[in-house]
mmCIF file of C-alpha atoms in Angstrom:
data_model
loop_
_atom_site.group_PDB
_atom_site.id
_atom_site.type_symbol
_atom_site.label_atom_id
_atom_site.label_comp_id
_atom_site.label_asym_id
_atom_site.label_seq_id
_atom_site.Cartn_x
_atom_site.Cartn_y
_atom_site.Cartn_z
ATOM 1 C CA ALA L 1 -28.668 25.427 2.083
ATOM 2 C CA GLY L 2 -29.338 21.783 0.617
ATOM 3 C CA ASN L 3 -27.414 20.100 3.674
ATOM 4 C CA ILE L 4 -28.959 17.014 4.729
ATOM 5 C CA GLY L 5 -28.558 16.228 8.939
ATOM 6 C CA ILE L 6 -28.898 12.931 10.892
ATOM 7 C CA GLY L 7 -28.507 13.072 14.122
ATOM 8 C CA THR L 8 -27.453 17.406 13.765
ATOM 9 C CA ASP L 9 -29.755 20.527 13.370
ATOM 10 C CA ASN L 10 -27.049 22.449 11.473
ATOM 11 C CA PRO L 11 -25.306 20.005 8.763
ATOM 12 C CA THR L 12 -22.141 21.479 7.169
ATOM 13 C CA ALA L 13 -21.560 18.940 4.748
ATOM 14 C CA LYS L 14 -24.224 17.803 1.562
ATOM 15 C CA LEU L 15 -24.793 14.922 4.363
ATOM 16 C CA GLU L 16 -23.365 14.777 7.687
ATOM 17 C CA ILE L 17 -24.786 11.601 10.394
ATOM 18 C CA ASN L 18 -23.805 12.380 14.293
ATOM 19 C CA SER L 19 -24.603 9.442 16.607
ATOM 20 C CA ASN L 20 -24.549 9.515 20.042
ATOM 21 C CA SER L 21 -23.170 6.011 19.668
ATOM 22 C CA ALA L 22 -19.725 5.110 18.461
ATOM 23 C CA ASN L 23 -21.258 3.641 15.492
ATOM 24 C CA VAL L 24 -22.366 4.990 12.272
ATOM 25 C CA GLN L 25 -24.149 2.312 9.783
ATOM 26 C CA PHE L 26 -25.044 1.739 6.649
ATOM 27 C CA GLY L 27 -26.395 -1.667 6.713
ATOM 28 C CA SER L 28 -26.039 -4.036 9.829
ATOM 29 C CA MET L 29 -22.621 -4.148 10.202
ATOM 30 C CA ASN L 30 -22.573 -5.985 13.779
ATOM 31 C CA LEU L 31 -19.832 -4.299 15.203
ATOM 32 C CA SER L 32 -18.681 -4.032 18.540
ATOM 33 C CA ALA L 33 -19.536 -0.318 20.628
ATOM 34 C CA GLY L 34 -16.389 1.922 19.394
ATOM 35 C CA TYR L 35 -15.959 0.650 15.311
ATOM 36 C CA VAL L 36 -16.652 3.005 13.206
ATOM 37 C CA GLY L 37 -17.721 2.130 9.645
ATOM 38 C CA LEU L 38 -18.890 2.293 6.164
ATOM 39 C CA MET L 39 -20.442 -0.642 4.816
ATOM 40 C CA LEU L 40 -21.575 -1.355 1.264
ATOM 41 C CA ASN L 41 -22.967 -4.625 1.261
ATOM 42 C CA GLY L 42 -23.584 -7.290 3.803
ATOM 43 C CA GLY L 43 -21.140 -7.240 6.679
ATOM 44 C CA LEU L 44 -17.741 -7.993 8.284
ATOM 45 C CA ALA L 45 -19.020 -11.540 9.060
ATOM 46 C CA SER L 46 -19.451 -12.184 5.482
ATOM 47 C CA LYS L 47 -16.838 -10.340 4.302
ATOM 48 C CA ASP L 48 -18.377 -8.127 2.254
ATOM 49 C CA TYR L 49 -17.027 -4.688 1.213
ATOM 50 C CA ASN L 50 -16.746 -2.538 4.028
ATOM 51 C CA VAL L 51 -14.527 0.065 5.674
ATOM 52 C CA VAL L 52 -14.229 0.170 9.400
ATOM 53 C CA SER L 53 -11.876 2.220 12.015
ATOM 54 C CA GLY L 54 -10.628 0.431 14.494
ATOM 55 C CA ASN L 55 -12.102 0.988 18.268
ATOM 56 C CA VAL L 56 -9.502 4.040 19.636
ATOM 57 C CA SER L 57 -10.961 3.348 22.988
ATOM 58 C CA ASN L 58 -9.534 -0.338 22.794
ATOM 59 C CA ALA L 59 -6.013 1.276 21.253
ATOM 60 C CA ASP L 60 -6.976 0.050 18.128
ATOM 61 C CA SER L 61 -6.278 2.881 15.853
ATOM 62 C CA ASN L 62 -6.320 1.048 12.368
ATOM 63 C CA LEU L 63 -8.442 0.984 9.192
ATOM 64 C CA TYR L 64 -9.796 -2.044 8.087
ATOM 65 C CA ILE L 65 -10.687 -2.739 4.308
ATOM 66 C CA ASN L 66 -12.511 -5.357 3.682
ATOM 67 C CA VAL L 67 -13.313 -7.419 0.588
ATOM 68 C CA PRO L 68 -15.223 -10.350 -0.558
ATOM 69 C CA TYR L 69 -13.280 -13.281 -1.404
ATOM 70 C CA ASN L 70 -11.359 -13.704 -4.297
ATOM 71 C CA ARG L 71 -11.796 -9.960 -4.766
ATOM 72 C CA ASN L 72 -8.949 -7.080 -5.009
ATOM 73 C CA ILE L 73 -8.759 -3.644 -3.726
ATOM 74 C CA ILE L 74 -7.502 -1.625 -6.587
ATOM 75 C CA PHE L 75 -6.296 2.265 -6.369
ATOM 76 C CA SER L 76 -6.948 4.559 -9.320
ATOM 77 C CA SER L 77 -6.475 7.859 -10.291
ATOM 78 C CA SER L 78 -8.556 9.094 -13.777
ATOM 79 C CA GLY L 79 -9.646 5.608 -14.525
ATOM 80 C CA THR L 80 -6.696 4.041 -14.036
ATOM 81 C CA ALA L 81 -5.441 1.580 -11.935
ATOM 82 C CA PHE L 82 -1.839 2.185 -10.804
ATOM 83 C CA ALA L 83 -1.877 0.090 -7.552
ATOM 84 C CA ARG L 84 -3.774 -3.047 -6.920
ATOM 85 C CA PHE L 85 -3.850 -5.252 -3.666
ATOM 86 C CA TYR L 86 -4.304 -8.844 -5.073
ATOM 87 C CA GLN L 87 -6.941 -11.652 -2.529
ATOM 88 C CA ASP L 88 -3.298 -13.825 -2.361
ATOM 89 C CA GLY L 89 -1.522 -11.208 -0.517
ATOM 90 C CA SER L 90 0.539 -9.662 -3.034
ATOM 91 C CA LEU L 91 0.804 -6.382 -5.142
ATOM 92 C CA GLY L 92 0.814 -5.336 -8.446
ATOM 93 C CA LEU L 93 1.943 -1.313 -9.027
ATOM 94 C CA ASN L 94 1.483 -0.685 -12.961
ATOM 95 C CA ASP L 95 1.125 -4.390 -13.130
ATOM 96 C CA GLN L 96 -2.518 -6.567 -13.523
ATOM 97 C CA SER L 97 -0.770 -9.871 -13.405
ATOM 98 C CA PRO L 98 2.033 -9.609 -10.505
ATOM 99 C CA ASP L 99 4.757 -12.822 -10.989
ATOM 100 C CA GLY L 100 5.971 -12.034 -7.150
ATOM 101 C CA GLN L 101 4.430 -10.999 -4.104
ATOM 102 C CA LEU L 102 5.753 -7.203 -4.960
ATOM 103 C CA ASP L 103 5.970 -6.610 -8.575
ATOM 104 C CA MET L 104 6.202 -3.119 -10.437
ATOM 105 C CA ILE L 105 6.371 -2.131 -13.629
ATOM 106 C CA SER L 106 7.884 1.171 -13.983
ATOM 107 C CA ASN L 107 7.442 4.053 -16.567
ATOM 108 C CA ARG L 108 10.652 6.102 -14.751
ATOM 109 C CA ALA L 109 13.669 7.136 -17.314
ATOM 110 C CA PRO L 110 16.583 5.171 -17.251
ATOM 111 C CA THR L 111 18.491 7.363 -14.262
ATOM 112 C CA ASP L 112 15.384 8.238 -12.523
ATOM 113 C CA TYR L 113 14.825 6.014 -9.481
ATOM 114 C CA ILE L 114 12.417 2.803 -9.449
ATOM 115 C CA VAL L 115 13.118 1.810 -5.678
ATOM 116 C CA SER L 116 15.045 4.363 -3.677
ATOM 117 C CA ILE L 117 15.457 3.582 -0.353
ATOM 118 C CA SER L 118 17.051 6.012 2.324
ATOM 119 C CA SER L 119 18.106 6.032 6.081
ATOM 120 C CA GLN L 120 16.102 7.589 8.516
ATOM 121 C CA ASN L 121 14.885 11.390 8.076
ATOM 122 C CA ASP L 122 17.380 10.874 4.531
ATOM 123 C CA VAL L 123 20.319 11.975 6.207
ATOM 124 C CA THR L 124 22.692 9.472 4.715
ATOM 125 C CA GLY L 125 20.733 10.205 1.260
ATOM 126 C CA SER L 126 19.728 6.278 -0.544
ATOM 127 C CA VAL L 127 21.295 3.296 1.200
ATOM 128 C CA PHE L 128 19.649 1.077 -1.681
ATOM 129 C CA SER L 129 18.799 2.054 -5.082
ATOM 130 C CA ILE L 130 17.299 0.758 -8.428
ATOM 131 C CA LEU L 131 17.191 3.179 -11.428
ATOM 132 C CA GLY L 132 15.286 2.368 -14.531
ATOM 133 C CA ASN L 133 18.104 0.993 -16.530
ATOM 134 C CA GLY L 134 18.444 -2.126 -14.040
ATOM 135 C CA LYS L 135 21.464 -0.613 -12.197
ATOM 136 C CA VAL L 136 21.360 -1.309 -8.266
ATOM 137 C CA GLY L 137 23.501 1.157 -5.992
ATOM 138 C CA ILE L 138 24.250 -0.397 -2.150
ATOM 139 C CA GLY L 139 25.425 2.743 -0.242
ATOM 140 C CA THR L 140 24.962 5.099 -3.542
ATOM 141 C CA ALA L 141 22.170 6.593 -5.288
ATOM 142 C CA SER L 142 23.956 6.702 -8.444
ATOM 143 C CA PRO L 143 25.244 3.470 -9.316
ATOM 144 C CA GLY L 144 27.708 3.493 -12.563
ATOM 145 C CA GLN L 145 28.056 -0.448 -12.941
ATOM 146 C CA THR L 146 24.875 -3.103 -13.073
ATOM 147 C CA LEU L 147 25.885 -3.209 -9.046
ATOM 148 C CA SER L 148 27.517 -0.576 -7.821
ATOM 149 C CA VAL L 149 28.562 -0.869 -3.790
ATOM 150 C CA ALA L 150 30.163 2.091 -1.770
ATOM 151 C CA GLY L 151 31.455 0.792 1.337
ATOM 152 C CA ASN L 152 33.331 -2.376 2.441
ATOM 153 C CA GLY L 153 32.126 -5.756 1.449
ATOM 154 C CA SER L 154 31.741 -9.437 3.177
ATOM 155 C CA PHE L 155 30.770 -12.292 1.408
ATOM 156 C CA LEU L 156 29.606 -15.470 4.013
ATOM 157 C CA SER L 157 30.370 -17.994 1.259
ATOM 158 C CA ALA L 158 33.600 -20.062 0.567
ATOM 159 C CA ASP L 159 33.024 -19.621 -3.126
ATOM 160 C CA PHE L 160 32.766 -16.616 -5.137
ATOM 161 C CA SER L 161 34.108 -16.118 -8.531
ATOM 162 C CA VAL L 162 34.484 -13.336 -10.708
ATOM 163 C CA SER L 163 34.982 -13.772 -14.457
ATOM 164 C CA GLY L 164 36.164 -11.398 -17.326
ATOM 165 C CA THR L 165 37.340 -8.736 -14.692
ATOM 166 C CA THR L 166 40.771 -7.549 -13.736
ATOM 167 C CA PHE L 167 42.131 -6.247 -10.594
#
């Protein structure tokens, strides 16, 4: 009822394309057999816009997202960008001009996590955390100071100084 099928007599979606060859192409992608892609303009050789799945028969299970040179990949929701992969390899999270390879602007509350790295299966909780207030925890999920370390530490440098602290 209103569905279009190419290569099928019974399409189950508005547009369904089935192909006996591994390739379903929109345009000329010049791909090896086994790769499936959606090409928006040009082909892989010219590095135009396209999305290609890996060739599973060749143990390539990657998803390739290609954009032309000097273009970015932007993820957005309701028209607002929240992640940008830049052509130089940097990633901006809520940041349109990252200062480093990874740059994030947080809209979290001071006591919420900006970064939380946990052990496998989250068995021991957060092993590294950065809160919205700038406090960093190593071995603790709730740092109480600018830097809180739970457990033993080691400094590999002979130079170590502490100012303004009483032990």
